[in-house]
Amino acid sequence: MKNLLNFLFKYAHVIFFILLQSVSVTLIIIYNNYHKSVFISSSNSISGLVYKKQSEIRAFLYLREQNDSLVEENLRLRNTLELYRQEKYISPENVLYNNIVAKVVNAQTNAARNFITLNRGRVHGISEEMGVISANGVVGITYLCSNNFATVLPLIHISSRLSVKIEKNDYFGSLSWNGNNVRFAQMYEIPGYVNLEIGDKIVTSGFSAYFPEGIPVGVVTAFQLDKATDFYKIEVELFTDFNKVNYVYIIENTNFLEQRELEFMTNDK
Amino acid sequence: MISDYLKYTGLFILAVFAQVVVFDNIYMGGYARIFFYIIFILSLPVEVNRYVLMLLGFVLGLSIDIFNNTPGMHSFATVAAAFFRPYVLDLYAPRDNYEPGEKPLLYNYGYFWFIRYALTILLIHHFVFYFIEVFRFYNFFFTFFKVVFSSVLSLIIIIISQLLVIRKRT
């Protein structure tokens, strides 16, 4: 306290100076139109900045609730959209896909055989061998289920195989993962005469019972023609970033069992 | 004693009057203006109290503002000049310090001393004034040029006025 008073006493004339100048500046800003407008516009920009920061912080604090409500809305929209999907992709069979939302509670990305764990299980309607997608694209297929949890075999597992196609010309191939970069998967079985460009979108072909047709998978970033077999090896950058996959939708194919049984019978014959 | 107060009051009125009637109307194409009224701040005795000096500067500036219809601008610049005057005096103090009672005028400490002292105060005042007028750092060099040009002109006028009015003590 004494130091403060000493400081004030020592610099009293500076304080007086500042006081007089404040009076002058106030007079300037109030009574001169030009200065008034400059002051108002600059103070508006400063207060605008403060309000912006404030709203950003507030938005951040409410992020979790916002997220949950958005996911719920997404789910409703997806299920509604599913009803219209049949009309766009002419499918003779009466296949209806139903969506269930789940949150990722554990995700592994550093191994060759990675797994993802979800917080939904049998109780919620999940069973083995159901397709799993995120808001961005395909995630994988459910592998094992317990009452409240399920594990997913993702695209970034070296045993994963997905039937995919090039969106623009419908040529289909097989997507797998070589274990190197979790952002990139490899697509095979595209013949060398196919018109292919970097940036082409790769989607699910609809040939597997796990996924409906047209679910985004990734984009072509590179391709190489194997001279020996005359097939392309395509590098696909996945839409789903497995490093930050959070909410997923599990697709229930209501006719799955029937289709599977038929396919098994066909293979056995 | 009283006559000193009277003298300074007279100088105050004269400075404001001369500025408003004569020098405010001298336009040099917008490049420079002459601020003669600073002579009041320059002429106050060396020993004057800092607070009184600043207060006088404020009142002087405000008086000019009233006639110029620019409330606050001149007072801002003049208070700034008044604030720095003691520091400038210390900076240019002659070897044996100032004689008590001697006023900081043209003849008393030499021409060169006066030019340095007056020009410094004038530069400070004009710099503050022109930048407050613009209220931003836009067009910095043009404004700076105005500052320098105006200071030199004001200095010339102040020197001439002293030469004309004050009787040199032989």
Short mmCIF file of C-alpha atoms in Angstrom, two decimals:
data_model
loop_
_atom_site.label_atom_id
_atom_site.label_comp_id
_atom_site.label_asym_id
_atom_site.label_seq_id
_atom_site.Cartn_x
_atom_site.Cartn_y
_atom_site.Cartn_z
CA MET A 1 0.00 0.00 0.00
CA LYS A 2 2.78 2.36 0.92
CA ASN A 3 4.59 1.49 -2.29
CA LEU A 4 1.48 2.23 -4.28
CA LEU A 5 1.10 5.62 -2.64
CA ASN A 6 4.76 6.35 -3.23
CA PHE A 7 4.36 5.43 -6.86
CA LEU A 8 1.29 7.62 -7.22
CA PHE A 9 3.05 10.49 -5.52
CA LYS A 10 6.12 10.17 -7.68
CA TYR A 11 4.18 10.10 -10.91
CA ALA A 12 1.42 12.45 -9.85
CA HIS A 13 2.17 14.87 -12.66
CA VAL A 14 1.90 12.09 -15.24
CA ILE A 15 -1.45 11.12 -13.81
CA PHE A 16 -2.54 14.72 -13.97
CA PHE A 17 -1.37 14.86 -17.56
CA ILE A 18 -3.34 11.75 -18.43
CA LEU A 19 -6.35 13.22 -16.70
CA LEU A 20 -6.24 16.44 -18.68
CA GLN A 21 -5.67 14.56 -21.91
CA SER A 22 -8.62 12.31 -21.19
CA VAL A 23 -10.80 15.37 -20.81
CA SER A 24 -9.44 16.70 -24.12
CA VAL A 25 -9.97 13.41 -25.93
CA THR A 26 -13.50 13.17 -24.59
CA LEU A 27 -14.19 16.64 -25.90
CA ILE A 28 -12.68 15.73 -29.25
CA ILE A 29 -14.72 12.60 -29.67
CA ILE A 30 -17.99 14.07 -28.54
CA TYR A 31 -17.93 17.34 -30.41
CA ASN A 32 -16.06 16.62 -33.62
CA ASN A 33 -18.04 14.59 -36.12
CA TYR A 34 -15.09 13.14 -37.97
CA HIS A 35 -13.36 11.95 -34.81
CA LYS A 36 -16.63 10.70 -33.46
CA SER A 37 -17.19 8.50 -36.47
CA VAL A 38 -13.64 7.15 -36.39
CA PHE A 39 -13.98 6.42 -32.71
CA ILE A 40 -17.34 4.74 -33.09
CA SER A 41 -16.23 2.56 -35.97
CA SER A 42 -13.05 1.47 -34.22
CA SER A 43 -14.81 0.87 -30.94
CA ASN A 44 -17.43 -1.13 -32.80
CA SER A 45 -14.75 -3.29 -34.28
CA ILE A 46 -13.18 -3.83 -30.86
CA SER A 47 -16.48 -4.64 -29.18
CA GLY A 48 -17.35 -6.83 -32.14
CA LEU A 49 -14.15 -8.75 -31.54
CA VAL A 50 -14.98 -9.17 -27.87
CA TYR A 51 -18.49 -10.39 -28.63
CA LYS A 52 -17.14 -12.80 -31.20
CA LYS A 53 -14.70 -14.32 -28.72
CA GLN A 54 -17.43 -14.49 -26.11
CA SER A 55 -19.79 -16.33 -28.40
CA GLU A 56 -17.03 -18.70 -29.49
CA ILE A 57 -16.30 -19.60 -25.89
CA ARG A 58 -19.99 -20.05 -25.14
CA ALA A 59 -20.43 -22.23 -28.21
CA PHE A 60 -17.51 -24.35 -27.11
CA LEU A 61 -19.04 -24.91 -23.67
CA TYR A 62 -22.29 -26.13 -25.20
CA LEU A 63 -20.58 -28.28 -27.76
CA ARG A 64 -21.39 -31.64 -26.25
CA GLU A 65 -25.15 -31.11 -26.05
CA GLN A 66 -25.08 -29.62 -29.50
CA ASN A 67 -23.25 -32.67 -30.78
CA ASP A 68 -25.67 -35.15 -29.27
CA SER A 69 -28.72 -33.38 -30.60
CA LEU A 70 -27.17 -33.16 -34.06
CA VAL A 71 -26.45 -36.87 -34.08
CA GLU A 72 -30.04 -37.64 -33.11
CA GLU A 73 -31.28 -35.40 -35.90
CA ASN A 74 -28.89 -37.07 -38.31
CA LEU A 75 -30.28 -40.43 -37.38
CA ARG A 76 -33.84 -39.36 -38.06
CA LEU A 77 -32.87 -37.83 -41.36
CA ARG A 78 -30.95 -40.88 -42.45
CA ASN A 79 -33.82 -43.17 -41.68
CA THR A 80 -36.16 -40.93 -43.61
CA LEU A 81 -33.72 -40.71 -46.50
CA GLU A 82 -33.53 -44.48 -46.61
CA LEU A 83 -37.13 -44.56 -47.68
CA TYR A 84 -36.28 -42.49 -50.75
CA ARG A 85 -33.06 -44.28 -51.53
CA GLN A 86 -34.93 -47.11 -53.18
CA GLU A 87 -36.31 -44.85 -55.81
CA LYS A 88 -32.92 -43.50 -56.88
CA TYR A 89 -31.03 -46.77 -57.06
CA ILE A 90 -33.39 -49.07 -58.84
CA SER A 91 -33.23 -52.23 -56.79
CA PRO A 92 -35.66 -54.99 -57.58
CA GLU A 93 -35.46 -56.45 -54.13
CA ASN A 94 -37.35 -54.87 -51.26
CA VAL A 95 -34.39 -54.11 -49.13
CA LEU A 96 -34.83 -51.68 -46.28
CA TYR A 97 -31.87 -50.49 -44.29
CA ASN A 98 -32.46 -49.24 -40.79
CA ASN A 99 -29.94 -47.09 -38.91
CA ILE A 100 -28.85 -47.29 -35.29
CA VAL A 101 -26.51 -44.69 -33.85
CA ALA A 102 -23.61 -45.54 -31.58
CA LYS A 103 -20.60 -43.79 -30.13
CA VAL A 104 -17.08 -45.05 -30.49
CA VAL A 105 -15.64 -45.87 -27.08
CA ASN A 106 -12.38 -47.37 -28.25
CA ALA A 107 -10.58 -47.15 -31.55
CA GLN A 108 -7.26 -48.62 -32.51
CA THR A 109 -5.29 -47.28 -35.43
CA ASN A 110 -1.70 -48.32 -34.86
CA ALA A 111 -1.81 -52.04 -35.61
CA ALA A 112 -2.31 -54.15 -38.70
CA ARG A 113 -5.46 -55.60 -37.20
CA ASN A 114 -7.32 -52.66 -35.77
CA PHE A 115 -10.67 -52.85 -34.04
CA ILE A 116 -13.25 -50.30 -33.01
CA THR A 117 -15.53 -50.69 -29.99
CA LEU A 118 -19.01 -49.19 -29.89
CA ASN A 119 -21.27 -48.46 -26.93
CA ARG A 120 -24.28 -50.29 -28.36
CA GLY A 121 -24.88 -54.02 -28.24
CA ARG A 122 -27.49 -56.74 -28.57
CA VAL A 123 -29.85 -54.93 -26.27
CA HIS A 124 -29.98 -52.05 -28.73
CA GLY A 125 -30.52 -54.20 -31.76
CA ILE A 126 -26.95 -54.74 -32.91
CA SER A 127 -25.79 -58.13 -34.04
CA GLU A 128 -22.74 -59.51 -35.85
CA GLU A 129 -22.04 -58.70 -39.47
CA MET A 130 -23.84 -55.41 -39.77
CA GLY A 131 -22.44 -52.54 -41.80
CA VAL A 132 -21.08 -49.53 -39.88
CA ILE A 133 -20.74 -46.09 -41.44
CA SER A 134 -19.85 -42.63 -40.16
CA ALA A 135 -21.19 -39.29 -41.33
CA ASN A 136 -18.36 -39.20 -43.86
CA GLY A 137 -18.18 -42.72 -45.21
CA VAL A 138 -17.83 -46.43 -44.59
CA VAL A 139 -16.27 -47.51 -41.31
CA GLY A 140 -16.48 -51.30 -41.31
CA ILE A 141 -18.57 -54.30 -40.31
CA THR A 142 -19.55 -55.37 -36.81
CA TYR A 143 -17.58 -58.36 -35.67
CA LEU A 144 -18.62 -59.46 -32.20
CA CYS A 145 -21.43 -58.37 -29.92
CA SER A 146 -22.15 -58.41 -26.25
CA ASN A 147 -25.25 -57.13 -24.55
CA ASN A 148 -24.10 -53.53 -24.43
CA PHE A 149 -21.09 -53.32 -26.68
CA ALA A 150 -20.01 -54.32 -30.14
CA THR A 151 -16.68 -54.49 -31.90
CA VAL A 152 -16.24 -53.42 -35.49
CA LEU A 153 -13.78 -54.74 -38.03
CA PRO A 154 -12.87 -51.51 -39.76
CA LEU A 155 -11.56 -50.83 -43.25
CA ILE A 156 -8.13 -50.42 -41.65
CA HIS A 157 -7.79 -54.08 -40.89
CA ILE A 158 -5.69 -56.18 -43.20
CA SER A 159 -8.42 -58.79 -43.48
CA SER A 160 -11.06 -56.26 -44.43
CA ARG A 161 -12.59 -56.55 -47.89
CA LEU A 162 -15.24 -54.26 -49.26
CA SER A 163 -17.04 -54.40 -52.56
CA VAL A 164 -16.81 -50.91 -54.02
CA LYS A 165 -17.25 -49.18 -57.34
CA ILE A 166 -16.18 -46.03 -59.12
CA GLU A 167 -19.16 -43.73 -58.85
CA LYS A 168 -19.00 -42.14 -62.27
CA ASN A 169 -18.86 -45.27 -64.39
CA ASP A 170 -20.05 -48.06 -62.06
CA TYR A 171 -16.98 -50.26 -62.52
CA PHE A 172 -16.69 -52.34 -59.36
CA GLY A 173 -13.68 -53.69 -57.55
CA SER A 174 -12.46 -54.74 -54.14
CA LEU A 175 -11.13 -52.47 -51.39
CA SER A 176 -8.59 -53.68 -48.88
CA TRP A 177 -5.89 -52.25 -46.64
CA ASN A 178 -2.18 -52.89 -46.82
CA GLY A 179 -1.46 -51.87 -43.24
CA ASN A 180 0.58 -48.74 -43.98
CA ASN A 181 -1.38 -45.49 -43.71
CA VAL A 182 -4.76 -45.42 -41.94
CA ARG A 183 -5.92 -42.67 -44.29
CA PHE A 184 -5.42 -44.70 -47.46
CA ALA A 185 -6.82 -48.03 -48.64
CA GLN A 186 -6.15 -49.90 -51.87
CA MET A 187 -8.64 -50.86 -54.56
CA TYR A 188 -8.10 -53.72 -56.98
CA GLU A 189 -9.82 -55.55 -59.85
CA ILE A 190 -10.42 -52.51 -62.01
CA PRO A 191 -9.44 -53.36 -65.59
CA GLY A 192 -6.87 -51.26 -67.41
CA TYR A 193 -9.28 -49.94 -70.05
CA VAL A 194 -11.42 -48.17 -67.47
CA ASN A 195 -11.37 -44.37 -67.61
CA LEU A 196 -9.87 -43.37 -64.27
CA GLU A 197 -8.89 -39.95 -62.91
CA ILE A 198 -7.48 -38.65 -59.69
CA GLY A 199 -10.35 -37.29 -57.59
CA ASP A 200 -12.90 -39.88 -58.69
CA LYS A 201 -15.27 -40.80 -55.91
CA ILE A 202 -15.38 -44.42 -54.75
CA VAL A 203 -18.63 -45.66 -53.23
CA THR A 204 -20.07 -48.96 -52.07
CA SER A 205 -21.26 -51.08 -54.94
CA GLY A 206 -24.33 -52.50 -53.25
CA PHE A 207 -23.23 -56.01 -54.04
CA SER A 208 -22.61 -56.88 -50.44
CA ALA A 209 -25.50 -57.23 -48.09
CA TYR A 210 -23.79 -55.10 -45.50
CA PHE A 211 -24.03 -51.75 -47.21
CA PRO A 212 -26.55 -50.17 -49.50
CA GLU A 213 -25.32 -48.87 -52.80
CA GLY A 214 -23.70 -45.47 -52.98
CA ILE A 215 -22.26 -45.00 -49.48
CA PRO A 216 -19.11 -42.89 -49.87
CA VAL A 217 -15.84 -44.62 -49.28
CA GLY A 218 -13.08 -42.33 -50.51
CA VAL A 219 -11.41 -40.54 -53.41
CA VAL A 220 -8.82 -41.74 -55.86
CA THR A 221 -5.45 -40.15 -55.11
CA ALA A 222 -3.18 -42.32 -57.23
CA PHE A 223 -3.35 -45.33 -59.53
CA GLN A 224 -0.88 -47.62 -61.18
CA LEU A 225 -1.41 -49.99 -64.07
CA ASP A 226 0.05 -53.43 -63.44
CA LYS A 227 1.56 -54.24 -66.83
CA ALA A 228 1.50 -57.96 -66.19
CA THR A 229 -2.19 -58.37 -65.38
CA ASP A 230 -3.53 -55.20 -67.01
CA PHE A 231 -5.42 -54.22 -63.90
CA TYR A 232 -5.16 -51.01 -61.94
CA LYS A 233 -3.96 -50.77 -58.38
CA ILE A 234 -5.70 -47.69 -57.00
CA GLU A 235 -4.80 -45.71 -53.90
CA VAL A 236 -7.97 -44.42 -52.24
CA GLU A 237 -7.99 -41.71 -49.59
CA LEU A 238 -10.76 -42.71 -47.20
CA PHE A 239 -13.44 -40.23 -46.29
CA THR A 240 -13.55 -41.56 -42.76
CA ASP A 241 -10.60 -40.38 -40.69
CA PHE A 242 -10.11 -43.33 -38.34
CA ASN A 243 -8.04 -41.13 -36.07
CA LYS A 244 -11.09 -39.14 -35.12
CA VAL A 245 -14.10 -41.34 -35.78
CA ASN A 246 -16.66 -40.53 -33.13
CA TYR A 247 -20.31 -41.20 -33.90
CA VAL A 248 -21.27 -44.04 -36.22
CA TYR A 249 -24.46 -45.49 -37.68
CA ILE A 250 -25.00 -49.23 -37.80
CA ILE A 251 -26.99 -50.42 -40.77
CA GLU A 252 -29.45 -53.18 -40.26
CA ASN A 253 -30.42 -54.94 -43.41
CA THR A 254 -33.83 -56.38 -42.73
CA ASN A 255 -33.52 -58.96 -45.48
CA PHE A 256 -29.98 -59.82 -44.64
CA LEU A 257 -30.51 -63.34 -43.41
CA GLU A 258 -32.52 -64.37 -46.42
CA GLN A 259 -29.94 -62.98 -48.84
CA ARG A 260 -27.12 -64.64 -46.98
CA GLU A 261 -28.79 -68.02 -46.91
CA LEU A 262 -29.43 -67.88 -50.62
CA GLU A 263 -25.80 -66.93 -51.31
CA PHE A 264 -24.52 -69.77 -49.18
CA MET A 265 -26.76 -72.23 -50.94
CA THR A 266 -25.55 -70.94 -54.29
CA ASN A 267 -21.91 -71.35 -53.31
CA ASP A 268 -22.44 -74.84 -52.00
CA LYS A 269 -24.11 -76.10 -55.14
CA MET B 1 4.32 40.25 -8.29
CA ILE B 2 0.82 41.22 -9.22
CA SER B 3 2.15 42.95 -12.27
CA ASP B 4 3.68 39.68 -13.33
CA TYR B 5 0.29 37.98 -13.18
CA LEU B 6 -1.18 40.87 -15.10
CA LYS B 7 1.59 40.66 -17.66
CA TYR B 8 1.01 36.98 -18.22
CA THR B 9 -2.73 37.39 -18.41
CA GLY B 10 -2.15 40.06 -21.01
CA LEU B 11 0.16 37.73 -22.91
CA PHE B 12 -2.48 35.01 -22.78
CA ILE B 13 -5.15 37.26 -24.23
CA LEU B 14 -2.75 38.65 -26.81
CA ALA B 15 -1.66 35.17 -27.90
CA VAL B 16 -5.23 33.95 -28.33
CA PHE B 17 -6.27 37.14 -30.06
CA ALA B 18 -3.36 37.17 -32.47
CA GLN B 19 -3.87 33.50 -33.28
CA VAL B 20 -7.58 33.77 -33.89
CA VAL B 21 -7.62 37.06 -35.78
CA VAL B 22 -4.39 36.86 -37.74
CA PHE B 23 -2.77 33.48 -37.92
CA ASP B 24 -5.78 31.22 -38.23
CA ASN B 25 -6.62 32.91 -41.48
CA ILE B 26 -3.23 32.33 -43.08
CA TYR B 27 -3.59 29.36 -45.34
CA MET B 28 -0.66 27.84 -47.17
CA GLY B 29 -2.68 25.58 -49.43
CA GLY B 30 -3.40 23.20 -46.60
CA TYR B 31 0.25 22.33 -46.11
CA ALA B 32 0.99 24.29 -42.99
CA ARG B 33 -0.58 26.39 -40.33
CA ILE B 34 0.99 28.85 -37.92
CA PHE B 35 0.31 28.23 -34.26
CA PHE B 36 1.44 31.43 -32.68
CA TYR B 37 -0.30 30.89 -29.35
CA ILE B 38 2.36 28.45 -28.18
CA ILE B 39 4.45 31.51 -27.40
CA PHE B 40 2.51 31.68 -24.15
CA ILE B 41 3.68 28.22 -23.10
CA LEU B 42 7.19 29.00 -24.23
CA SER B 43 7.41 32.27 -22.31
CA LEU B 44 6.28 31.10 -18.89
CA PRO B 45 9.03 31.19 -16.27
CA VAL B 46 11.28 28.20 -15.93
CA GLU B 47 10.31 27.57 -12.32
CA VAL B 48 6.58 27.36 -12.96
CA ASN B 49 4.85 24.36 -11.35
CA ARG B 50 4.22 21.42 -13.72
CA TYR B 51 0.56 21.22 -12.79
CA VAL B 52 -0.01 24.93 -13.29
CA LEU B 53 1.77 24.69 -16.61
CA MET B 54 -0.45 21.83 -17.79
CA LEU B 55 -3.57 23.55 -16.55
CA LEU B 56 -2.63 26.77 -18.32
CA GLY B 57 -1.95 24.78 -21.46
CA PHE B 58 -5.36 23.19 -21.20
CA VAL B 59 -7.12 26.50 -20.80
CA LEU B 60 -5.11 28.06 -23.63
CA GLY B 61 -5.87 25.18 -25.96
CA LEU B 62 -9.52 25.24 -25.04
CA SER B 63 -9.73 28.97 -25.78
CA ILE B 64 -8.35 28.43 -29.25
CA ASP B 65 -10.68 25.45 -29.71
CA ILE B 66 -13.68 27.59 -28.96
CA PHE B 67 -12.82 29.90 -31.83
CA ASN B 68 -11.85 27.09 -34.16
CA ASN B 69 -14.88 24.96 -33.41
CA THR B 70 -12.66 21.95 -32.73
CA PRO B 71 -13.29 21.19 -29.05
CA GLY B 72 -10.46 19.31 -27.49
CA MET B 73 -7.91 19.20 -30.29
CA HIS B 74 -5.81 22.20 -29.44
CA SER B 75 -6.10 21.52 -25.74
CA PHE B 76 -4.85 17.98 -26.29
CA ALA B 77 -1.81 19.20 -28.20
CA THR B 78 -1.08 22.11 -25.86
CA VAL B 79 -1.30 19.97 -22.72
CA ALA B 80 1.11 17.55 -24.34
CA ALA B 81 3.52 20.40 -25.10
CA ALA B 82 3.15 21.71 -21.55
CA PHE B 83 3.80 18.26 -20.11
CA PHE B 84 7.05 17.90 -22.00
CA ARG B 85 8.29 21.45 -21.46
CA PRO B 86 10.05 20.75 -18.12
CA TYR B 87 11.81 17.77 -19.66
CA VAL B 88 12.87 19.80 -22.68
CA LEU B 89 14.18 22.57 -20.43
CA ASP B 90 16.20 20.02 -18.50
CA LEU B 91 17.54 18.65 -21.74
CA TYR B 92 18.75 22.00 -23.01
CA ALA B 93 19.84 23.39 -19.64
CA PRO B 94 22.89 25.63 -19.97
CA ARG B 95 26.05 24.69 -18.07
CA ASP B 96 25.25 26.50 -14.87
CA ASN B 97 21.55 25.77 -14.99
CA TYR B 98 18.94 28.41 -15.50
CA GLU B 99 19.22 31.73 -13.73
CA PRO B 100 16.39 32.03 -11.25
CA GLY B 101 14.05 34.70 -12.51
CA GLU B 102 15.31 34.75 -16.06
CA LYS B 103 12.62 34.02 -18.54
CA PRO B 104 13.21 31.50 -21.34
CA LEU B 105 13.19 34.13 -24.06
CA LEU B 106 15.18 34.83 -27.13
CA TYR B 107 17.87 37.08 -25.73
CA ASN B 108 18.41 35.59 -22.31
CA TYR B 109 20.16 32.36 -23.12
CA GLY B 110 21.26 32.90 -26.66
CA TYR B 111 19.68 32.55 -30.05
CA PHE B 112 20.70 28.99 -30.66
CA TRP B 113 19.44 27.88 -27.31
CA PHE B 114 16.08 29.48 -27.98
CA ILE B 115 15.80 27.97 -31.43
CA ARG B 116 16.49 24.49 -30.06
CA TYR B 117 14.08 24.91 -27.17
CA ALA B 118 11.26 26.48 -29.13
CA LEU B 119 11.60 24.14 -32.09
CA THR B 120 11.43 21.08 -29.85
CA ILE B 121 8.30 22.25 -28.08
CA LEU B 122 6.76 23.31 -31.38
CA LEU B 123 7.54 19.99 -33.00
CA ILE B 124 5.94 18.11 -30.14
CA HIS B 125 2.88 20.31 -30.25
CA HIS B 126 2.40 20.14 -34.00
CA PHE B 127 3.09 16.42 -34.15
CA VAL B 128 0.41 15.74 -31.57
CA PHE B 129 -1.98 18.19 -33.16
CA TYR B 130 -1.76 16.92 -36.70
CA PHE B 131 -2.03 13.31 -35.71
CA ILE B 132 -5.03 13.99 -33.55
CA GLU B 133 -6.54 15.82 -36.46
CA VAL B 134 -6.14 12.80 -38.69
CA PHE B 135 -6.87 10.39 -35.82
CA ARG B 136 -5.10 7.53 -37.53
CA PHE B 137 -1.70 6.73 -38.98
CA TYR B 138 -2.95 7.00 -42.51
CA ASN B 139 -0.75 9.01 -44.83
CA PHE B 140 1.99 9.23 -42.27
CA PHE B 141 4.64 10.96 -44.30
CA PHE B 142 2.40 13.66 -45.61
CA THR B 143 1.28 14.44 -42.08
CA PHE B 144 4.86 14.39 -40.87
CA PHE B 145 5.82 16.83 -43.58
CA LYS B 146 3.01 19.10 -42.42
CA VAL B 147 4.34 18.87 -38.89
CA VAL B 148 7.84 19.91 -39.81
CA PHE B 149 6.80 22.66 -42.16
CA SER B 150 4.34 24.15 -39.68
CA SER B 151 6.85 24.01 -36.86
CA VAL B 152 9.44 25.88 -38.84
CA LEU B 153 6.95 28.52 -39.87
CA SER B 154 5.63 28.99 -36.36
CA LEU B 155 9.19 29.23 -35.09
CA ILE B 156 10.01 31.99 -37.57
CA ILE B 157 6.92 33.94 -36.59
CA ILE B 158 7.65 33.59 -32.88
CA ILE B 159 11.25 34.73 -33.31
CA ILE B 160 10.17 37.70 -35.37
CA SER B 161 7.58 38.66 -32.78
CA GLN B 162 10.16 38.56 -30.03
CA LEU B 163 12.61 40.59 -32.04
CA LEU B 164 9.98 43.21 -32.66
CA VAL B 165 8.49 43.45 -29.19
CA ILE B 166 11.13 42.78 -26.61
CA ARG B 167 13.77 45.33 -25.96
CA LYS B 168 17.18 43.81 -25.90
CA ARG B 169 18.96 44.38 -22.68
CA THR B 170 22.40 45.56 -23.45
#
